[in-house]
Amino acid sequence: MNISELITSPPPATGWSLDGTTAVVVRRQGKGELRCAAADVPDGTFEVGPVGLQAVDEDKLRPILTRLQDEVEGTKRVAVVVPTGWLRTHILEFDALPRRQADIRDMVFWRLKKLLPVAPSSLRLATVTQPPSEGARRLLILVGVERAMAGLESVFESVGVSPGLISPRVFAVADGRGAASKVLAVQQERGFLSIMLLVDDQPKVVRTKPLPENDWSVVERELVLTLGFVRTTLAVEGVLNVGVSAEDDRLADRLKGWVAATGGLSPMASASPSMAFEGTAIRNRVGPFRLDPVVNLMSGGVR
C-alpha cells in the first residue's frame, strides 16, 4: 500500500483528532495558516475494549463537535485521526487471492477468527492489496467494530460533517514529504505501542501491543524484536530512518536516545512545515502527538 491510497485528493481542509480525553479540530486557512480549537472529552464518551473502540456515546460527543466545528468554521469534508488502539491492523499473506471481492472478504474473515476474540460479522473491514512478495499475495487489513465506527460517523454527520477518512495515528505519523525510502515509525499513546516499517511507502511490518504502564523495558524489547525481524527475516539492509511520536515525554526521550545509540538507525529529518498554527498555545496544550498526524493528513504528507 501507499498510505495515500486511503486519502482522496485534494487533502481535506479540516482535520480532527479524537481520543478518550481530548477532541481537537484543525482548519486550514489562507496563507498556510492553521486555526485550531480543542476541548476536554467527558469520561465514558468512548468505550474501548479488547478489539479497540467498542461504542460511542453520541449524546456526550455531539455538543463538543458542534462547538469546535463552529469555532473554527470547519468544512463539511474532514479527516479524522483516532488512537491506533481503537482499530486493529494486520498484514496477511495468501498463496493466491480470488477475483471477487466478496470471496476475498470471506478469506480474510476466516483468518481473523483466529486473531480476534469477536465474531467477524460484528467487524468493519478495509483491505488494501499489496505488491506480491516472493509469490505470496499480501493484504493490509484495518479492522474496527462496526457498531462503534457507525456511531462515530453518525455523530459527525449529525452536526453536518462528513468523515472522508478515519485513520489510526500510526499511519499518519510518518511524514511523506521527505525522501526516505525506509522508515520505521514508532508511535506510543496511552496504553498502546505501535511500530510500523515502510519500505518505498509499502508497509512491511506492523506490530501493535498494549502498553498499560508505559514500561520502557517492554518498549525496548518490542523494538529489539522488530529490528531483528526486519534485518534477519526480511533482510532489509541499510539505514532505517526512525520517526518517533510519543504521548509520554519520558518515553519519547528514551526512544530518541535508543535510536541515537543503535547502529543502522537515524532520526527522521523533519520536513519544513508547509502550514503553521496561529500562535503556539494550543499546540503546547494538546501536544504534537495529537496535532502532527492531523497536519500530515491535511498537507498530503502521509506516506
Short mmCIF file of C-alpha atoms in Angstrom, two decimals:
data_model
loop_
_atom_site.label_atom_id
_atom_site.label_comp_id
_atom_site.label_asym_id
_atom_site.label_seq_id
_atom_site.Cartn_x
_atom_site.Cartn_y
_atom_site.Cartn_z
CA MET A 1 0.00 0.00 0.00
CA ASN A 2 0.91 3.56 -0.48
CA ILE A 3 -0.86 5.01 2.55
CA SER A 4 -2.07 7.92 0.45
CA GLU A 5 -4.37 5.48 -1.39
CA LEU A 6 -6.69 5.80 1.61
CA ILE A 7 -6.98 9.55 1.12
CA THR A 8 -8.98 11.23 -1.57
CA SER A 9 -7.38 14.18 -3.35
CA PRO A 10 -7.03 17.03 -2.59
CA PRO A 11 -6.45 16.64 1.17
CA PRO A 12 -9.30 17.90 3.36
CA ALA A 13 -9.19 21.45 4.70
CA THR A 14 -10.33 20.31 8.16
CA GLY A 15 -8.91 17.53 10.33
CA TRP A 16 -9.91 16.13 13.70
CA SER A 17 -8.08 14.26 16.45
CA LEU A 18 -10.16 12.30 18.92
CA ASP A 19 -9.22 10.23 21.95
CA GLY A 20 -10.53 9.40 25.38
CA THR A 21 -9.62 12.75 26.93
CA THR A 22 -9.39 15.40 24.19
CA ALA A 23 -11.06 16.45 20.94
CA VAL A 24 -9.10 18.72 18.58
CA VAL A 25 -10.06 20.29 15.27
CA VAL A 26 -7.67 21.97 12.80
CA ARG A 27 -8.82 24.14 9.89
CA ARG A 28 -6.55 25.17 7.02
CA GLN A 29 -6.88 28.86 6.15
CA GLY A 30 -5.26 31.13 3.62
CA LYS A 31 -1.52 31.84 3.52
CA GLY A 32 -0.65 28.47 5.02
CA GLU A 33 -2.13 29.24 8.44
CA LEU A 34 -3.89 26.72 10.65
CA ARG A 35 -6.73 27.54 13.00
CA CYS A 36 -7.18 25.15 15.92
CA ALA A 37 -9.57 24.52 18.81
CA ALA A 38 -9.71 21.84 21.47
CA ALA A 39 -11.99 20.63 24.25
CA ASP A 40 -11.92 18.04 27.02
CA VAL A 41 -13.89 14.86 26.41
CA PRO A 42 -16.09 13.64 29.30
CA ASP A 43 -15.40 10.24 30.84
CA GLY A 44 -17.43 7.49 29.22
CA THR A 45 -17.70 9.15 25.82
CA PHE A 46 -15.72 6.34 24.21
CA GLU A 47 -15.79 2.71 25.31
CA VAL A 48 -12.64 0.79 24.41
CA GLY A 49 -12.38 -2.99 24.63
CA PRO A 50 -10.15 -5.89 23.57
CA VAL A 51 -10.52 -5.16 19.84
CA GLY A 52 -10.49 -1.38 20.06
CA LEU A 53 -13.29 1.15 20.09
CA GLN A 54 -16.47 -0.63 21.19
CA ALA A 55 -19.05 2.16 21.41
CA VAL A 56 -19.54 5.94 21.21
CA ASP A 57 -21.85 7.95 23.45
CA GLU A 58 -23.22 10.25 20.78
CA ASP A 59 -25.07 12.47 23.24
CA LYS A 60 -21.82 13.30 25.04
CA LEU A 61 -19.76 13.80 21.89
CA ARG A 62 -22.23 15.79 19.78
CA PRO A 63 -22.10 19.13 21.69
CA ILE A 64 -18.29 19.01 21.66
CA LEU A 65 -18.16 18.50 17.91
CA THR A 66 -20.73 21.24 17.37
CA ARG A 67 -18.84 23.81 19.45
CA LEU A 68 -15.44 23.08 17.94
CA GLN A 69 -16.77 22.95 14.38
CA ASP A 70 -18.41 26.35 14.84
CA GLU A 71 -15.32 27.82 16.49
CA VAL A 72 -13.02 27.14 13.53
CA GLU A 73 -15.76 27.32 10.85
CA GLY A 74 -14.78 23.84 9.75
CA THR A 75 -15.52 22.41 6.33
CA LYS A 76 -18.02 19.62 5.78
CA ARG A 77 -15.49 17.11 4.43
CA VAL A 78 -12.91 16.14 7.06
CA ALA A 79 -10.26 13.61 8.02
CA VAL A 80 -10.39 12.06 11.48
CA VAL A 81 -7.34 10.68 13.31
CA VAL A 82 -8.04 8.28 16.16
CA PRO A 83 -5.77 6.37 18.55
CA THR A 84 -4.11 3.39 16.90
CA GLY A 85 -5.52 1.21 19.68
CA TRP A 86 -9.07 1.96 18.53
CA LEU A 87 -8.57 -0.20 15.42
CA ARG A 88 -6.67 -3.39 14.66
CA THR A 89 -4.13 -3.61 11.86
CA HIS A 90 -2.84 -6.79 10.22
CA ILE A 91 -0.72 -7.71 7.22
CA LEU A 92 -1.93 -11.09 5.96
CA GLU A 93 -0.33 -13.29 3.32
CA PHE A 94 -2.15 -15.70 0.99
CA ASP A 95 -0.91 -18.06 -1.70
CA ALA A 96 -3.45 -16.55 -4.10
CA LEU A 97 -6.42 -14.20 -4.00
CA PRO A 98 -9.78 -14.81 -5.67
CA ARG A 99 -11.09 -12.31 -8.18
CA ARG A 100 -14.35 -11.49 -6.39
CA GLN A 101 -14.11 -9.00 -3.54
CA ALA A 102 -16.73 -10.94 -1.58
CA ASP A 103 -14.56 -14.06 -1.72
CA ILE A 104 -11.53 -12.08 -0.52
CA ARG A 105 -13.54 -10.79 2.43
CA ASP A 106 -14.58 -14.36 3.30
CA MET A 107 -10.93 -15.47 3.27
CA VAL A 108 -9.91 -12.56 5.47
CA PHE A 109 -12.75 -13.13 7.94
CA TRP A 110 -11.73 -16.78 8.21
CA ARG A 111 -8.21 -15.74 9.18
CA LEU A 112 -9.48 -13.08 11.59
CA LYS A 113 -11.45 -15.69 13.52
CA LYS A 114 -8.12 -16.93 14.85
CA LEU A 115 -6.77 -13.47 15.62
CA LEU A 116 -9.63 -11.55 17.22
CA PRO A 117 -11.92 -12.57 20.12
CA VAL A 118 -15.14 -11.41 18.46
CA ALA A 119 -17.41 -12.61 15.69
CA PRO A 120 -16.18 -11.35 12.29
CA SER A 121 -19.77 -10.38 11.45
CA SER A 122 -19.54 -7.60 14.06
CA LEU A 123 -16.49 -6.03 12.38
CA ARG A 124 -15.92 -3.45 9.68
CA LEU A 125 -13.13 -4.36 7.30
CA ALA A 126 -10.91 -2.28 5.00
CA THR A 127 -8.43 -4.12 2.78
CA VAL A 128 -5.67 -2.79 0.54
CA THR A 129 -3.80 -5.17 -1.77
CA GLN A 130 0.00 -5.01 -1.52
CA PRO A 131 2.56 -5.82 -4.20
CA PRO A 132 3.36 -9.58 -4.29
CA SER A 133 6.27 -10.73 -2.12
CA GLU A 134 8.13 -13.88 -3.23
CA GLY A 135 4.98 -15.16 -4.87
CA ALA A 136 2.71 -14.55 -1.89
CA ARG A 137 -0.18 -12.09 -2.07
CA ARG A 138 -0.31 -9.62 0.81
CA LEU A 139 -3.21 -7.60 2.17
CA LEU A 140 -3.12 -4.71 4.61
CA ILE A 141 -6.18 -5.07 6.83
CA LEU A 142 -7.77 -2.42 9.03
CA VAL A 143 -10.46 -3.75 11.37
CA GLY A 144 -12.91 -1.89 13.54
CA VAL A 145 -16.09 -2.74 15.45
CA GLU A 146 -18.95 -1.90 13.09
CA ARG A 147 -21.24 -0.51 15.79
CA ALA A 148 -18.55 1.87 17.04
CA MET A 149 -17.43 3.05 13.61
CA ALA A 150 -21.03 3.63 12.52
CA GLY A 151 -21.68 5.57 15.75
CA LEU A 152 -18.64 7.77 15.16
CA GLU A 153 -19.71 8.54 11.60
CA SER A 154 -23.29 9.16 12.71
CA VAL A 155 -22.42 11.75 15.35
CA PHE A 156 -20.22 13.66 12.89
CA GLU A 157 -22.96 13.59 10.25
CA SER A 158 -25.50 14.83 12.81
CA VAL A 159 -23.52 18.10 13.03
CA GLY A 160 -23.13 18.44 9.26
CA VAL A 161 -19.68 16.88 8.94
CA SER A 162 -18.71 14.04 6.62
CA PRO A 163 -15.61 11.97 7.56
CA GLY A 164 -13.89 11.10 4.30
CA LEU A 165 -11.20 9.20 6.17
CA ILE A 166 -10.82 7.71 9.65
CA SER A 167 -7.16 6.85 10.23
CA PRO A 168 -5.24 5.35 13.15
CA ARG A 169 -2.41 7.60 14.31
CA VAL A 170 0.39 5.22 13.33
CA PHE A 171 -0.44 5.69 9.63
CA ALA A 172 -0.34 9.46 9.97
CA VAL A 173 2.86 9.98 11.96
CA ALA A 174 5.36 9.27 9.15
CA ASP A 175 5.67 12.49 7.16
CA GLY A 176 5.89 11.51 3.50
CA ARG A 177 7.25 14.79 2.17
CA GLY A 178 10.82 13.63 2.72
CA ALA A 179 12.86 11.32 0.51
CA ALA A 180 13.45 8.48 2.97
CA SER A 181 12.72 5.08 1.41
CA LYS A 182 12.99 3.04 4.64
CA VAL A 183 11.03 4.43 7.57
CA LEU A 184 10.46 2.89 10.97
CA ALA A 185 7.58 4.69 12.68
CA VAL A 186 7.40 4.24 16.46
CA GLN A 187 4.19 5.58 17.97
CA GLN A 188 3.10 5.47 21.61
CA GLU A 189 -0.19 6.57 23.08
CA ARG A 190 -1.84 5.97 26.42
CA GLY A 191 -1.89 2.19 26.87
CA PHE A 192 -0.65 1.25 23.39
CA LEU A 193 2.55 0.89 21.37
CA SER A 194 2.79 0.65 17.58
CA ILE A 195 5.78 0.02 15.32
CA MET A 196 5.49 0.15 11.54
CA LEU A 197 8.15 -0.38 8.86
CA LEU A 198 7.64 1.29 5.48
CA VAL A 199 9.90 0.42 2.56
CA ASP A 200 9.29 2.58 -0.51
CA ASP A 201 5.97 3.61 1.06
CA GLN A 202 4.84 -0.01 1.43
CA PRO A 203 4.14 -1.32 4.96
CA LYS A 204 6.25 -4.42 5.57
CA VAL A 205 5.74 -4.78 9.32
CA VAL A 206 3.03 -3.54 11.66
CA ARG A 207 3.39 -4.51 15.33
CA THR A 208 0.93 -3.32 17.96
CA LYS A 209 0.95 -4.10 21.67
CA PRO A 210 -0.99 -2.97 24.74
CA LEU A 211 1.26 -0.89 26.99
CA PRO A 212 -0.69 -0.20 30.17
CA GLU A 213 2.22 1.02 32.33
CA ASN A 214 4.34 2.73 29.65
CA ASP A 215 7.09 0.33 30.70
CA TRP A 216 10.35 1.14 28.89
CA SER A 217 11.58 -2.46 29.20
CA VAL A 218 8.54 -3.63 27.22
CA VAL A 219 9.07 -0.93 24.60
CA GLU A 220 12.75 -1.77 24.24
CA ARG A 221 12.03 -5.48 23.92
CA GLU A 222 9.50 -4.84 21.13
CA LEU A 223 11.95 -2.58 19.33
CA VAL A 224 14.73 -5.16 19.52
CA LEU A 225 12.42 -7.97 18.32
CA THR A 226 11.12 -5.85 15.45
CA LEU A 227 14.58 -4.74 14.37
CA GLY A 228 15.84 -8.33 14.49
CA PHE A 229 12.93 -9.47 12.32
CA VAL A 230 13.50 -6.64 9.86
CA ARG A 231 17.23 -7.32 9.50
CA THR A 232 17.20 -11.13 9.62
CA THR A 233 13.87 -12.39 8.28
CA LEU A 234 13.04 -9.57 5.88
CA ALA A 235 16.72 -8.93 5.06
CA VAL A 236 16.20 -5.17 4.95
CA GLU A 237 19.64 -3.57 4.83
CA GLY A 238 20.90 -0.01 5.09
CA VAL A 239 19.90 2.86 7.31
CA LEU A 240 16.38 2.97 8.72
CA ASN A 241 15.01 6.47 9.27
CA VAL A 242 13.10 6.43 12.55
CA GLY A 243 10.17 8.70 13.29
CA VAL A 244 9.03 8.91 16.93
CA SER A 245 5.63 10.09 18.13
CA ALA A 246 5.01 9.59 21.84
CA GLU A 247 2.39 10.85 24.25
CA ASP A 248 4.66 10.14 27.23
CA ASP A 249 7.53 12.67 27.27
CA ARG A 250 9.74 10.34 29.31
CA LEU A 251 9.29 7.54 26.79
CA ALA A 252 9.91 9.97 23.93
CA ASP A 253 13.30 10.85 25.41
CA ARG A 254 14.17 7.18 25.94
CA LEU A 255 13.13 6.35 22.37
CA LYS A 256 15.25 9.12 20.90
CA GLY A 257 18.21 8.02 22.98
CA TRP A 258 17.76 4.40 21.85
CA VAL A 259 17.66 5.46 18.19
CA ALA A 260 20.85 7.51 18.62
CA ALA A 261 22.65 4.62 20.31
CA THR A 262 21.60 1.88 17.86
CA GLY A 263 23.63 1.26 14.73
CA GLY A 264 21.85 1.46 11.39
CA LEU A 265 19.20 3.86 12.66
CA SER A 266 18.88 7.58 12.01
CA PRO A 267 16.35 10.07 13.42
CA MET A 268 13.78 11.05 10.82
CA ALA A 269 14.58 14.50 9.47
CA SER A 270 11.66 16.88 9.88
CA ALA A 271 10.35 18.39 6.67
CA SER A 272 9.86 22.14 6.60
CA PRO A 273 6.28 22.75 7.70
CA SER A 274 4.01 23.81 4.86
CA MET A 275 1.49 25.20 7.33
CA ALA A 276 1.80 26.89 10.72
CA PHE A 277 -0.53 27.43 13.66
CA GLU A 278 -1.79 30.82 14.71
CA GLY A 279 0.22 31.06 17.92
CA THR A 280 1.66 28.12 19.86
CA ALA A 281 -0.53 27.92 22.96
CA ILE A 282 -2.92 25.33 21.53
CA ARG A 283 -0.08 23.15 20.25
CA ASN A 284 1.63 23.18 23.63
CA ARG A 285 -1.63 22.35 25.41
CA VAL A 286 -2.84 19.40 23.34
CA GLY A 287 0.57 18.05 22.33
CA PRO A 288 2.28 17.42 18.99
CA PHE A 289 1.44 13.69 19.22
CA ARG A 290 -2.18 14.72 18.56
CA LEU A 291 -1.63 17.58 16.14
CA ASP A 292 1.20 16.39 13.90
CA PRO A 293 -0.70 13.38 12.46
CA VAL A 294 -3.66 15.61 11.61
CA VAL A 295 -1.46 18.19 9.90
CA ASN A 296 0.28 15.41 7.95
CA LEU A 297 -3.07 14.29 6.57
CA MET A 298 -4.16 17.81 5.75
CA SER A 299 -0.90 18.65 3.99
CA GLY A 300 -0.87 15.50 1.88
CA GLY A 301 2.24 14.34 3.71
CA VAL A 302 1.15 10.84 4.68
CA ARG A 303 3.26 8.02 3.30
#
